[in-house]
Amino acid sequence: MTAADWNLIGFTVVAALAGTLLMLPFGLALAWWLARREWRGKVLVETLITLPLVLPPVATGLILLRVLGRRGPVGGFLHRHFDLDLVFTGRVVPFVLAVMAFPLFVRSARVAFEELDPRLEAIARTLGAGEWRVFRTISLPLAARGLAAGWLLAFARALGEFGATIMVAGNIPGRTTTLSLAIYDAVQLGDDGRAFRLLGVSVALALGAVGVSEWLGRRRHRSRSAP
Amino acid sequence: MSLVLHKVTAAVPGLMLEVSTECGPGVTAVFGPSGAGKTTVLEWVAGLRAPTGGVIQLGDRVLHDSGRKISVPARLRGIGYVPQDLALFPHLSVRENLGYGRPAAAAPGFDRVVEVLELPTLLGRGIAALSGGERQRVALGRALLAGPRLLLLDEPLAGLDAPLKARLIPFLARIRDEFRLPMLLVTHDRYEVLALADRLIVLLAGRVAQAGTVREVFQRPANLAVAGLLAVETVQPGRIERRAEGLAVVRVGSVALTAVAGDLPAGAREVFVCIRAEDVILLGATGAAASARNRLPGVVRSVADTGPLVRVELDCGFPLVVALTRPACADLELRPGATVTALIKAPHLHLIPR
């Protein structure tokens, strides 16, 4: 492992962490809203947020590129008012990963909230608790395992993101290259040794995240079936 | 503080509900078969389910008024609700469950409630480590400690075995007496009604079939459906005079009756004596000796034809309802004013402590 490899791994992990933490509050709010409320346009929102899961990542990347680019609505606004450019920089990577990880998290978080007995929340209300307190003291802690499992899954997804990242951030070694982009590069350059080293790292990271996620899921079911 | 429901309506799957009733202080039992809409009524009052029409009022405060589009949110109603499944918070300790809804001042003291419900040794435990009866007491305590103005209990003793029921009833009675909290109690168990309630609302197929004091309703069911549901026609307060060899002598008015004491608690003094009309045998005025322990001379007050059976009301020192077949009634030439002797076997007298 070279210093460049370690930098690369560090950048990828930090970007995936930042991205999944960035989308966490929005994901929690939306998942709760989908699980617990009926509202007009719910089906539309459900469809929209599932889109990045089924669209080719490159296509999602292209949309993000348009939106975040200097001539796009968000990118243009940031450029004009804050002289801030996002596309083809390292700082855009967490945003891209947040978008790509969002649907995965929302889906598992929604299930985690739906599994909660709504009577517990209802009883908390009869005891005088407002909605925020009910969420903080009942829904969130009781769904915690499911939420953590969902977040880890989203994190694992973010670690391996390729298509959208390369569209929006490019592949600039030392600045925007992530683990999966580097593996692709190494294979293209015939550097099999590096490709397999990085492959090993990817597998280890993914195994760790998915393993813990599964373990949390299992514990959740066991604690549910206990008397 | 009285709770008033005025033409409160809703459609739940398979049932149209329309309920108008009034519950005063003390314990009001909502009694009915399963599927009659009892739990729905509690959820309306608690604010967990919105009726489609009608007015719900507690004291002078309107909780729900469909016409004026008023619906006070559950958290502002100040109504304690103990659902049938208790819904204890599984991730919190007993102490945290109890303290969840406690406002700063209004609640009766934490220590007092914990003491009355005999919870001190359980405070540090988790919910999973509690027995059924302990859970029931924690759920009661949690609702009480939020300082409610009204307590709703949904089948508080359902699913518990008989000895546990007998142990929990005194706790409920203590809450009723110590905290002077009006309670609305949903049940399909006569025993719970007689042991705890002052007033009774009979709910049949989504409607109030009858409401009144417990004795009134048992003694004078409004119709056959109510009578069939209650299945105990005579309910009289009595006082245990002595107990021996598994039997108890109970004084009801001027008459002493012998009953099987069964699982009646040893200290019970005041009881309800319950007699089913089918369990009473009538003899003509000159009855011979019989094995039945209770021989009660009486006068027929009324005779009413109610289908296959005739309902006869006697005055034996207390009003006693008897059900007879029509031929039996004809043989005895029963009419108001006739004198007869009622026989009741001791095991057919059911005693309920009150």
Coordinates of C-alpha atoms in Angstrom, one line a residue:
Chain A
M1 CA 0.0 0.0 0.0
T2 CA 1.4 3.4 -1.0
A3 CA 0.7 6.7 0.6
A4 CA -1.4 7.5 -2.4
D5 CA -3.5 4.4 -1.8
W6 CA -4.1 5.4 1.8
N7 CA -5.1 8.9 0.7
L8 CA -7.5 7.4 -1.8
I9 CA -9.0 5.1 0.8
G10 CA -9.3 7.9 3.3
F11 CA -10.9 10.2 0.8
T12 CA -13.4 7.6 -0.3
V13 CA -14.4 6.7 3.3
V14 CA -14.7 10.3 4.4
A15 CA -16.7 11.2 1.3
A16 CA -19.1 8.3 1.8
L17 CA -19.4 9.1 5.5
A18 CA -20.0 12.8 4.8
G19 CA -22.5 12.0 2.1
T20 CA -24.5 9.5 4.1
L21 CA -24.5 11.8 7.2
L22 CA -25.6 14.7 5.0
M23 CA -28.6 12.9 3.7
L24 CA -29.5 11.4 7.2
P25 CA -31.8 14.1 8.6
F26 CA -33.6 14.5 5.3
G27 CA -33.8 10.7 4.9
L28 CA -35.2 10.3 8.5
A29 CA -37.8 13.0 8.0
L30 CA -39.0 11.6 4.7
A31 CA -39.0 8.0 5.8
W32 CA -41.1 8.9 8.9
W33 CA -43.4 11.0 6.7
L34 CA -43.9 8.1 4.3
A35 CA -44.4 5.6 7.1
R36 CA -46.7 7.5 9.3
R37 CA -48.7 10.0 7.3
E38 CA -51.1 9.9 4.3
W39 CA -50.7 12.8 2.0
R40 CA -51.4 13.9 -1.5
G41 CA -48.6 13.2 -3.9
K42 CA -47.1 10.5 -1.7
V43 CA -46.9 8.1 -4.6
L44 CA -45.1 10.6 -6.7
V45 CA -42.5 11.3 -4.1
E46 CA -42.1 7.6 -3.5
T47 CA -41.4 7.1 -7.3
L48 CA -39.1 10.1 -7.5
I49 CA -36.9 9.0 -4.6
T50 CA -36.6 5.4 -5.9
L51 CA -35.5 6.7 -9.3
P52 CA -31.7 6.9 -8.5
L53 CA -31.9 3.3 -7.4
V54 CA -33.0 2.0 -10.8
L55 CA -31.7 4.7 -13.3
P56 CA -28.3 4.0 -14.6
P57 CA -26.0 5.8 -12.2
V58 CA -24.4 7.6 -15.2
A59 CA -27.8 9.0 -16.1
T60 CA -28.4 10.2 -12.6
G61 CA -24.9 11.7 -12.8
L62 CA -25.8 13.5 -16.0
I63 CA -28.8 15.1 -14.3
L64 CA -26.7 16.1 -11.3
L65 CA -24.1 17.5 -13.6
R66 CA -26.7 19.7 -15.3
V67 CA -28.2 20.8 -12.0
L68 CA -24.9 21.5 -10.2
G69 CA -22.9 22.8 -13.2
R70 CA -22.1 26.5 -13.6
R71 CA -25.0 26.9 -16.0
G72 CA -27.4 24.8 -13.9
P73 CA -29.9 26.2 -11.4
V74 CA -28.0 25.2 -8.2
G75 CA -24.4 25.4 -9.6
G76 CA -25.2 28.8 -11.2
F77 CA -26.6 30.2 -8.0
L78 CA -23.5 29.1 -6.0
H79 CA -21.2 30.4 -8.6
R80 CA -22.8 33.8 -8.9
H81 CA -23.3 34.5 -5.2
F82 CA -20.5 32.6 -3.5
D83 CA -18.0 32.1 -6.3
L84 CA -18.2 28.4 -5.5
D85 CA -17.8 25.7 -8.1
L86 CA -18.8 22.2 -7.4
V87 CA -18.5 20.0 -10.5
F88 CA -15.1 18.3 -11.0
T89 CA -14.0 19.1 -7.5
G90 CA -13.5 16.9 -4.5
R91 CA -16.2 18.6 -2.5
V92 CA -19.0 17.6 -4.9
V93 CA -18.3 13.9 -4.2
P94 CA -20.2 13.8 -0.9
F95 CA -23.2 15.4 -2.5
V96 CA -23.3 12.9 -5.3
L97 CA -22.9 10.0 -2.8
A98 CA -25.7 11.5 -0.7
V99 CA -28.1 11.5 -3.6
M100 CA -27.1 8.0 -4.6
A101 CA -27.4 6.6 -1.1
F102 CA -30.6 8.5 -0.2
P103 CA -33.2 6.1 -1.7
L104 CA -31.6 3.0 -0.2
F105 CA -31.6 4.6 3.3
V106 CA -35.2 5.9 3.0
R107 CA -36.5 2.5 2.0
S108 CA -35.0 0.7 4.9
A109 CA -35.8 3.6 7.3
R110 CA -39.4 3.6 6.2
V111 CA -39.7 -0.2 6.9
A112 CA -38.0 0.4 10.3
F113 CA -40.6 3.0 11.2
E114 CA -43.5 1.0 9.8
E115 CA -42.5 -2.0 12.0
L116 CA -43.1 0.1 15.1
D117 CA -46.4 -0.4 16.9
P118 CA -48.2 2.9 16.3
R119 CA -50.0 2.4 19.6
L120 CA -46.8 3.2 21.4
E121 CA -46.7 6.6 19.8
A122 CA -50.4 7.1 20.4
I123 CA -50.0 6.3 24.1
A124 CA -47.1 8.7 24.4
R125 CA -49.4 11.4 23.0
T126 CA -52.1 10.6 25.6
L127 CA -49.4 11.1 28.2
G128 CA -48.9 14.6 27.0
A129 CA -46.0 14.3 24.6
G130 CA -45.9 16.5 21.5
E131 CA -44.9 15.1 18.1
W132 CA -41.2 16.0 18.3
R133 CA -40.9 14.4 21.8
V134 CA -42.7 11.3 20.6
F135 CA -40.3 11.0 17.7
R136 CA -37.3 11.6 19.8
T137 CA -38.2 9.4 22.8
I138 CA -40.3 6.6 21.2
S139 CA -40.0 6.3 17.4
L140 CA -36.3 7.0 17.0
P141 CA -34.9 4.8 19.8
L142 CA -37.3 1.9 18.9
A143 CA -36.4 2.0 15.3
A144 CA -32.7 2.6 16.0
R145 CA -31.5 -0.8 14.9
G146 CA -33.4 -0.8 11.7
L147 CA -32.2 2.8 11.0
A148 CA -28.6 1.9 11.7
A149 CA -28.8 -1.1 9.4
G150 CA -30.3 1.0 6.7
W151 CA -27.6 3.7 7.1
L152 CA -24.8 1.1 6.9
L153 CA -26.3 -0.3 3.7
A154 CA -26.4 3.2 2.3
F155 CA -22.9 3.8 3.4
A156 CA -21.7 0.6 1.7
R157 CA -23.5 1.7 -1.5
A158 CA -21.8 5.1 -1.3
L159 CA -18.3 3.5 -0.9
G160 CA -18.7 1.7 -4.2
E161 CA -20.3 4.5 -6.2
F162 CA -18.9 4.8 -9.7
G163 CA -21.1 6.1 -12.5
A164 CA -22.5 9.3 -11.0
T165 CA -19.2 10.2 -9.4
I166 CA -17.3 10.1 -12.6
M167 CA -19.9 12.1 -14.4
V168 CA -20.1 14.9 -11.8
A169 CA -16.6 14.9 -10.2
G170 CA -14.5 13.5 -13.0
N171 CA -11.6 11.3 -12.2
I172 CA -8.8 13.6 -11.1
P173 CA -6.1 11.5 -9.2
G174 CA -5.6 12.8 -5.7
R175 CA -8.6 15.1 -5.9
T176 CA -11.8 13.3 -7.0
T177 CA -10.7 9.7 -7.6
T178 CA -12.5 7.3 -5.3
L179 CA -11.8 3.6 -4.7
S180 CA -13.9 2.3 -7.5
L181 CA -12.6 4.8 -10.0
A182 CA -9.0 3.9 -9.0
I183 CA -9.7 0.2 -9.5
Y184 CA -11.0 1.0 -13.0
D185 CA -7.9 3.1 -13.7
A186 CA -5.5 0.5 -12.5
V187 CA -7.1 -2.1 -14.7
Q188 CA -7.0 0.2 -17.7
L189 CA -3.3 0.9 -17.1
G190 CA -2.6 -2.8 -16.7
D191 CA -1.5 -2.4 -13.0
D192 CA -3.1 -5.6 -11.8
G193 CA -1.3 -5.6 -8.5
R194 CA -2.8 -2.2 -7.5
A195 CA -6.2 -3.2 -8.9
F196 CA -6.3 -6.3 -6.7
R197 CA -5.0 -4.5 -3.6
L198 CA -7.8 -2.0 -3.9
L199 CA -10.3 -4.7 -4.7
G200 CA -9.3 -6.3 -1.4
V201 CA -9.9 -3.1 0.5
S202 CA -13.3 -2.7 -1.2
V203 CA -14.3 -6.1 -0.3
A204 CA -13.2 -5.7 3.3
L205 CA -15.1 -2.4 3.7
A206 CA -18.3 -3.7 2.0
L207 CA -18.2 -6.9 4.0
G208 CA -17.8 -5.0 7.2
A209 CA -20.7 -2.6 6.5
V210 CA -23.1 -5.2 5.2
G211 CA -22.1 -7.7 7.9
V212 CA -22.8 -5.2 10.7
S213 CA -26.0 -4.2 9.0
E214 CA -27.2 -7.8 8.8
W215 CA -26.2 -8.4 12.4
L216 CA -28.3 -5.4 13.5
G217 CA -31.2 -6.7 11.4
R218 CA -31.0 -10.1 13.1
R219 CA -30.8 -8.7 16.6
R220 CA -33.9 -6.6 15.7
H221 CA -35.9 -9.6 14.8
R222 CA -34.8 -11.6 17.8
S223 CA -35.7 -8.8 20.2
R224 CA -39.0 -8.5 18.5
S225 CA -39.9 -12.2 18.9
A226 CA -38.8 -12.3 22.6
P227 CA -41.8 -12.2 25.0
Chain B
M1 CA -66.7 15.9 36.2
S2 CA -68.9 14.1 33.7
L3 CA -68.2 12.8 30.3
V4 CA -70.9 13.3 27.7
L5 CA -71.1 11.7 24.3
H6 CA -73.8 13.1 22.1
K7 CA -74.7 11.2 18.8
V8 CA -71.0 10.3 18.2
T9 CA -70.9 8.3 15.1
A10 CA -68.3 6.4 13.0
A11 CA -68.2 3.5 10.7
V12 CA -65.6 0.8 11.5
P13 CA -65.4 -2.3 9.4
G14 CA -68.6 -4.2 9.8
L15 CA -70.2 -1.8 12.2
M16 CA -72.0 1.5 12.3
L17 CA -71.6 3.2 15.7
E18 CA -73.8 5.8 17.1
V19 CA -73.3 6.5 20.8
S20 CA -75.0 8.9 23.1
T21 CA -74.4 8.6 26.8
E22 CA -73.2 10.3 29.9
C23 CA -70.8 9.1 32.6
G24 CA -70.7 10.7 35.9
P25 CA -68.0 10.4 38.6
G26 CA -67.0 7.0 39.9
V27 CA -66.5 4.0 37.7
T28 CA -68.6 3.5 34.6
A29 CA -68.3 0.1 32.9
V30 CA -68.9 -0.2 29.1
F31 CA -70.1 -3.7 28.8
G32 CA -70.8 -5.6 25.6
P33 CA -69.8 -8.6 23.5
S34 CA -66.6 -8.3 21.4
G35 CA -67.2 -6.4 18.2
A36 CA -69.8 -4.1 19.8
G37 CA -67.5 -1.1 19.5
K38 CA -66.3 -0.7 23.1
T39 CA -62.7 0.0 22.3
T40 CA -63.7 2.5 19.6
V41 CA -65.6 4.5 22.2
L42 CA -62.5 4.7 24.4
E43 CA -60.3 5.7 21.4
W44 CA -62.8 8.5 20.6
V45 CA -62.6 9.8 24.1
A46 CA -58.8 9.5 24.3
G47 CA -58.4 11.3 21.0
L48 CA -56.7 8.5 19.1
R49 CA -59.6 8.0 16.7
A50 CA -61.7 10.7 15.2
P51 CA -65.5 10.0 15.0
T52 CA -67.2 11.2 11.9
G53 CA -69.9 13.1 13.7
G54 CA -71.1 14.1 17.2
V55 CA -69.9 15.9 20.3
I56 CA -67.7 14.7 23.1
Q57 CA -67.4 16.8 26.2
L58 CA -65.5 16.3 29.5
G59 CA -66.8 18.6 32.2
D60 CA -67.3 22.0 30.5
R61 CA -64.6 21.3 27.9
V62 CA -65.5 20.3 24.4
L63 CA -63.0 17.6 23.2
H64 CA -64.6 16.9 19.9
D65 CA -67.3 18.6 17.9
S66 CA -67.6 17.4 14.3
G67 CA -70.1 20.2 13.5
R68 CA -67.7 23.0 14.7
K69 CA -64.6 21.1 13.5
I70 CA -63.2 21.0 17.0
S71 CA -60.9 18.2 17.9
V72 CA -58.5 18.6 20.8
P73 CA -55.3 16.6 20.2
A74 CA -54.8 13.6 22.4
R75 CA -51.8 15.2 24.2
L76 CA -53.9 18.1 25.4
R77 CA -56.9 16.1 26.6
G78 CA -55.5 15.1 30.0
I79 CA -57.1 11.7 29.7
G80 CA -55.2 8.6 30.8
Y81 CA -55.6 5.5 28.5
V82 CA -54.5 2.0 29.4
P83 CA -55.1 -0.1 26.2
Q84 CA -55.7 -3.8 26.3
D85 CA -52.2 -4.6 25.2
L86 CA -50.9 -2.0 27.7
A87 CA -48.4 -0.6 25.1
L88 CA -45.6 -0.2 27.7
F89 CA -42.5 1.4 26.2
P90 CA -40.2 -1.6 25.8
H91 CA -37.0 0.4 25.6
L92 CA -37.5 2.2 28.9
S93 CA -37.3 0.9 32.5
V94 CA -40.3 0.7 34.8
R95 CA -39.3 4.0 36.4
E96 CA -38.9 5.7 33.0
N97 CA -42.3 4.3 31.8
L98 CA -43.9 5.6 35.0
G99 CA -42.3 9.1 34.6
Y100 CA -43.0 9.5 30.9
G101 CA -46.0 11.7 31.2
R102 CA -45.5 13.3 34.5
P103 CA -46.2 17.0 34.5
A104 CA -44.4 19.1 37.1
A105 CA -47.2 19.7 39.6
A106 CA -50.6 18.2 38.8
A107 CA -49.9 14.5 39.2
P108 CA -50.5 12.8 42.5
G109 CA -47.1 12.1 44.1
F110 CA -44.9 9.6 42.4
D111 CA -44.1 7.8 45.6
R112 CA -47.8 7.6 46.5
V113 CA -48.7 5.9 43.2
V114 CA -45.7 3.6 43.4
E115 CA -46.7 2.6 46.9
V116 CA -50.4 2.1 46.1
L117 CA -49.6 -0.1 43.1
E118 CA -46.8 -1.9 45.0
L119 CA -44.1 -1.1 42.5
P120 CA -41.1 0.0 44.6
T121 CA -39.1 -3.1 44.0
L122 CA -39.8 -3.1 40.2
L123 CA -38.6 0.5 39.4
G124 CA -35.2 -0.4 38.1
R125 CA -36.3 -3.4 35.9
G126 CA -36.9 -3.5 32.2
I127 CA -40.4 -4.2 30.8
A128 CA -39.4 -7.6 29.4
A129 CA -38.6 -8.8 33.0
L130 CA -42.1 -8.2 34.3
S131 CA -45.0 -10.6 34.7
G132 CA -48.5 -10.0 33.3
G133 CA -49.8 -8.6 36.5
E134 CA -46.8 -6.4 37.1
R135 CA -47.1 -5.0 33.6
Q136 CA -50.7 -4.2 34.2
R137 CA -49.8 -2.2 37.3
V138 CA -47.0 -0.3 35.6
A139 CA -49.4 0.7 32.8
L140 CA -51.9 1.9 35.4
G141 CA -49.2 3.8 37.2
R142 CA -47.9 5.4 34.0
A143 CA -51.4 6.6 33.1
L144 CA -52.1 7.8 36.6
L145 CA -48.9 9.7 36.9
A146 CA -49.6 11.9 33.9
G147 CA -52.3 13.5 36.2
P148 CA -55.4 12.7 34.1
R149 CA -58.9 14.0 34.7
L150 CA -60.3 10.7 33.5
L151 CA -58.9 7.2 33.2
L152 CA -59.8 4.9 30.4
L153 CA -59.2 1.2 30.9
D154 CA -59.6 -1.3 28.1
E155 CA -60.3 -4.8 29.3
P156 CA -57.8 -4.3 32.2
L157 CA -58.1 -7.9 33.4
A158 CA -58.6 -9.8 30.1
G159 CA -56.0 -12.5 29.4
L160 CA -55.1 -12.9 33.0
D161 CA -55.9 -16.0 34.9
A162 CA -58.5 -16.0 37.7
P163 CA -56.2 -15.8 40.7
L164 CA -54.3 -12.9 39.1
K165 CA -57.6 -11.2 38.3
A166 CA -58.6 -11.6 41.9
R167 CA -55.3 -10.0 43.0
L168 CA -55.5 -7.1 40.6
I169 CA -59.1 -6.0 41.3
P170 CA -58.2 -4.5 44.7
F171 CA -55.6 -2.4 42.9
L172 CA -58.2 -1.0 40.6
A173 CA -60.5 -0.5 43.5
R174 CA -57.8 1.3 45.4
I175 CA -57.2 3.7 42.4
R176 CA -60.9 4.4 42.3
D177 CA -61.1 5.1 46.0
E178 CA -57.7 6.8 46.7
F179 CA -57.4 9.1 43.7
R180 CA -61.2 9.7 43.2
L181 CA -60.6 9.6 39.5
P182 CA -63.5 9.0 37.2
M183 CA -62.9 5.9 35.2
L184 CA -64.4 4.4 32.1
L185 CA -63.8 0.7 32.0
V186 CA -64.4 -1.5 29.0
T187 CA -65.1 -5.1 29.7
H188 CA -67.0 -8.1 28.6
D189 CA -66.7 -9.7 32.0
R190 CA -69.7 -9.5 34.5
Y191 CA -67.4 -10.2 37.4
E192 CA -65.3 -7.0 36.6
V193 CA -68.5 -4.9 36.2
L194 CA -69.9 -6.0 39.6
A195 CA -66.6 -5.8 41.4
L196 CA -65.6 -2.3 40.2
A197 CA -68.4 -0.3 38.5
D198 CA -71.0 2.0 39.9
R199 CA -72.7 2.6 36.6
L200 CA -73.1 0.4 33.5
I201 CA -73.4 1.2 29.8
V202 CA -74.4 -1.8 27.8
L203 CA -73.2 -1.5 24.2
L204 CA -74.7 -3.8 21.6
A205 CA -73.8 -3.6 17.9
G206 CA -72.6 0.0 18.1
R207 CA -75.4 1.4 20.1
V208 CA -76.1 2.0 23.8
A209 CA -78.7 -0.6 24.6
Q210 CA -79.1 0.4 28.2
A211 CA -77.4 2.6 30.8
G212 CA -77.9 3.0 34.5
T213 CA -76.6 1.9 37.8
V214 CA -75.2 -1.6 37.9
R215 CA -78.1 -2.9 40.0
E216 CA -80.7 -1.2 37.9
V217 CA -79.4 -2.7 34.6
F218 CA -79.0 -6.2 36.0
Q219 CA -82.4 -6.1 37.7
R220 CA -84.3 -4.5 34.8
P221 CA -82.6 -5.3 31.5
A222 CA -84.2 -3.1 28.9
N223 CA -84.8 -6.0 26.4
L224 CA -84.0 -9.6 25.8
A225 CA -80.7 -8.9 24.2
V226 CA -79.4 -7.1 27.2
A227 CA -80.9 -9.7 29.6
G228 CA -79.2 -12.5 27.6
L229 CA -75.9 -10.6 27.7
L230 CA -76.0 -10.0 31.4
A231 CA -77.4 -13.5 32.2
V232 CA -77.7 -12.7 35.9
E233 CA -81.2 -11.4 36.7
T234 CA -80.9 -10.8 40.4
V235 CA -78.0 -8.8 41.9
Q236 CA -78.4 -7.8 45.5
P237 CA -75.9 -6.3 47.9
G238 CA -75.4 -8.6 50.9
R239 CA -73.2 -8.9 54.0
I240 CA -71.3 -12.1 54.9
E241 CA -72.5 -13.2 58.4
R242 CA -70.4 -16.2 58.9
R243 CA -68.4 -18.8 57.0
A244 CA -67.9 -22.5 57.7
E245 CA -67.0 -25.6 55.8
G246 CA -66.7 -23.8 52.5
L247 CA -70.1 -22.2 52.9
A248 CA -71.0 -18.6 53.6
V249 CA -74.1 -17.2 55.1
V250 CA -75.1 -13.9 53.5
R251 CA -77.7 -11.5 54.8
V252 CA -79.7 -9.9 52.1
G253 CA -82.3 -7.5 53.6
S254 CA -84.2 -9.6 56.1
V255 CA -83.2 -12.9 54.6
A256 CA -80.2 -15.1 55.3
L257 CA -78.9 -17.1 52.3
T258 CA -76.4 -19.9 52.1
A259 CA -73.9 -19.8 49.3
V260 CA -70.7 -21.7 48.4
A261 CA -67.9 -19.5 49.4
G262 CA -65.6 -20.8 46.7
D263 CA -62.7 -18.5 45.9
L264 CA -64.3 -15.5 47.8
P265 CA -61.4 -13.7 49.5
A266 CA -61.2 -14.5 53.2
G267 CA -61.7 -10.9 54.4
A268 CA -64.7 -10.1 52.1
R269 CA -67.6 -8.7 54.0
E270 CA -69.7 -6.8 51.6
V271 CA -70.7 -8.7 48.5
F272 CA -73.1 -8.7 45.6
V273 CA -75.3 -11.8 45.6
C274 CA -76.0 -12.9 42.0
I275 CA -78.7 -15.3 41.1
R276 CA -79.6 -16.5 37.6
A277 CA -83.4 -16.7 37.1
E278 CA -83.1 -20.2 35.6
D279 CA -81.4 -21.5 38.8
V280 CA -84.5 -20.8 41.0
I281 CA -87.1 -23.5 41.6
L282 CA -90.6 -22.6 42.8
L283 CA -92.8 -24.7 45.0
G284 CA -96.4 -24.1 45.7
A285 CA -97.2 -22.4 49.1
T286 CA -97.1 -25.7 50.9
G287 CA -93.7 -26.9 49.8
A288 CA -92.3 -30.1 51.4
A289 CA -88.8 -30.6 52.6
A290 CA -86.0 -30.3 50.0
S291 CA -82.3 -30.5 49.8
A292 CA -81.8 -26.9 48.6
R293 CA -80.2 -24.8 51.3
N294 CA -82.2 -21.7 50.6
R295 CA -86.0 -21.8 51.0
L296 CA -87.5 -18.4 50.6
P297 CA -91.2 -17.8 51.1
G298 CA -92.3 -15.0 48.8
V299 CA -95.1 -13.2 47.0
V300 CA -95.4 -13.0 43.3
R301 CA -95.1 -9.4 42.1
S302 CA -95.4 -9.7 38.4
V303 CA -95.5 -12.4 35.7
A304 CA -94.3 -11.6 32.2
D305 CA -94.2 -13.8 29.1
T306 CA -90.8 -13.5 27.4
G307 CA -90.9 -16.3 24.7
P308 CA -90.2 -19.8 25.8
L309 CA -89.7 -18.8 29.4
V310 CA -91.9 -16.8 31.7
R311 CA -90.2 -14.2 33.9
V312 CA -91.6 -14.0 37.4
E313 CA -90.7 -11.4 39.9
L314 CA -91.0 -12.3 43.6
D315 CA -90.7 -10.4 46.8
C316 CA -88.8 -12.6 49.2
G317 CA -87.6 -9.8 51.4
F318 CA -85.6 -8.7 48.3
P319 CA -86.7 -8.7 44.7
L320 CA -85.9 -12.0 43.1
V321 CA -86.3 -12.8 39.4
V322 CA -87.2 -16.3 38.4
A323 CA -87.5 -17.9 34.9
L324 CA -89.9 -20.7 34.4
T325 CA -91.3 -22.7 31.5
R326 CA -94.9 -21.8 30.6
P327 CA -96.4 -25.2 31.7
A328 CA -94.6 -24.9 35.1
C329 CA -96.1 -21.4 35.5
A330 CA -99.6 -22.8 34.6
D331 CA -99.2 -25.7 37.1
L332 CA -98.4 -23.3 40.0
E333 CA -101.2 -20.9 38.9
L334 CA -98.8 -18.0 39.3
R335 CA -100.3 -14.6 39.3
P336 CA -99.5 -11.4 41.2
G337 CA -100.2 -11.8 44.9
A338 CA -99.8 -15.6 44.9
T339 CA -97.6 -17.0 47.6
V340 CA -94.8 -19.4 46.7
T341 CA -91.5 -20.8 48.0
A342 CA -88.3 -20.2 46.1
L343 CA -85.6 -22.8 46.3
I344 CA -82.0 -22.0 45.4
K345 CA -79.1 -24.4 45.8
A346 CA -76.1 -22.9 47.6
P347 CA -73.8 -23.4 44.6
H348 CA -76.1 -21.3 42.5
L349 CA -75.6 -18.2 44.6
H350 CA -72.7 -16.4 43.3
L351 CA -70.9 -14.0 45.6
I352 CA -68.8 -11.1 44.3
P353 CA -66.9 -8.9 46.8
R354 CA -67.5 -5.2 46.4

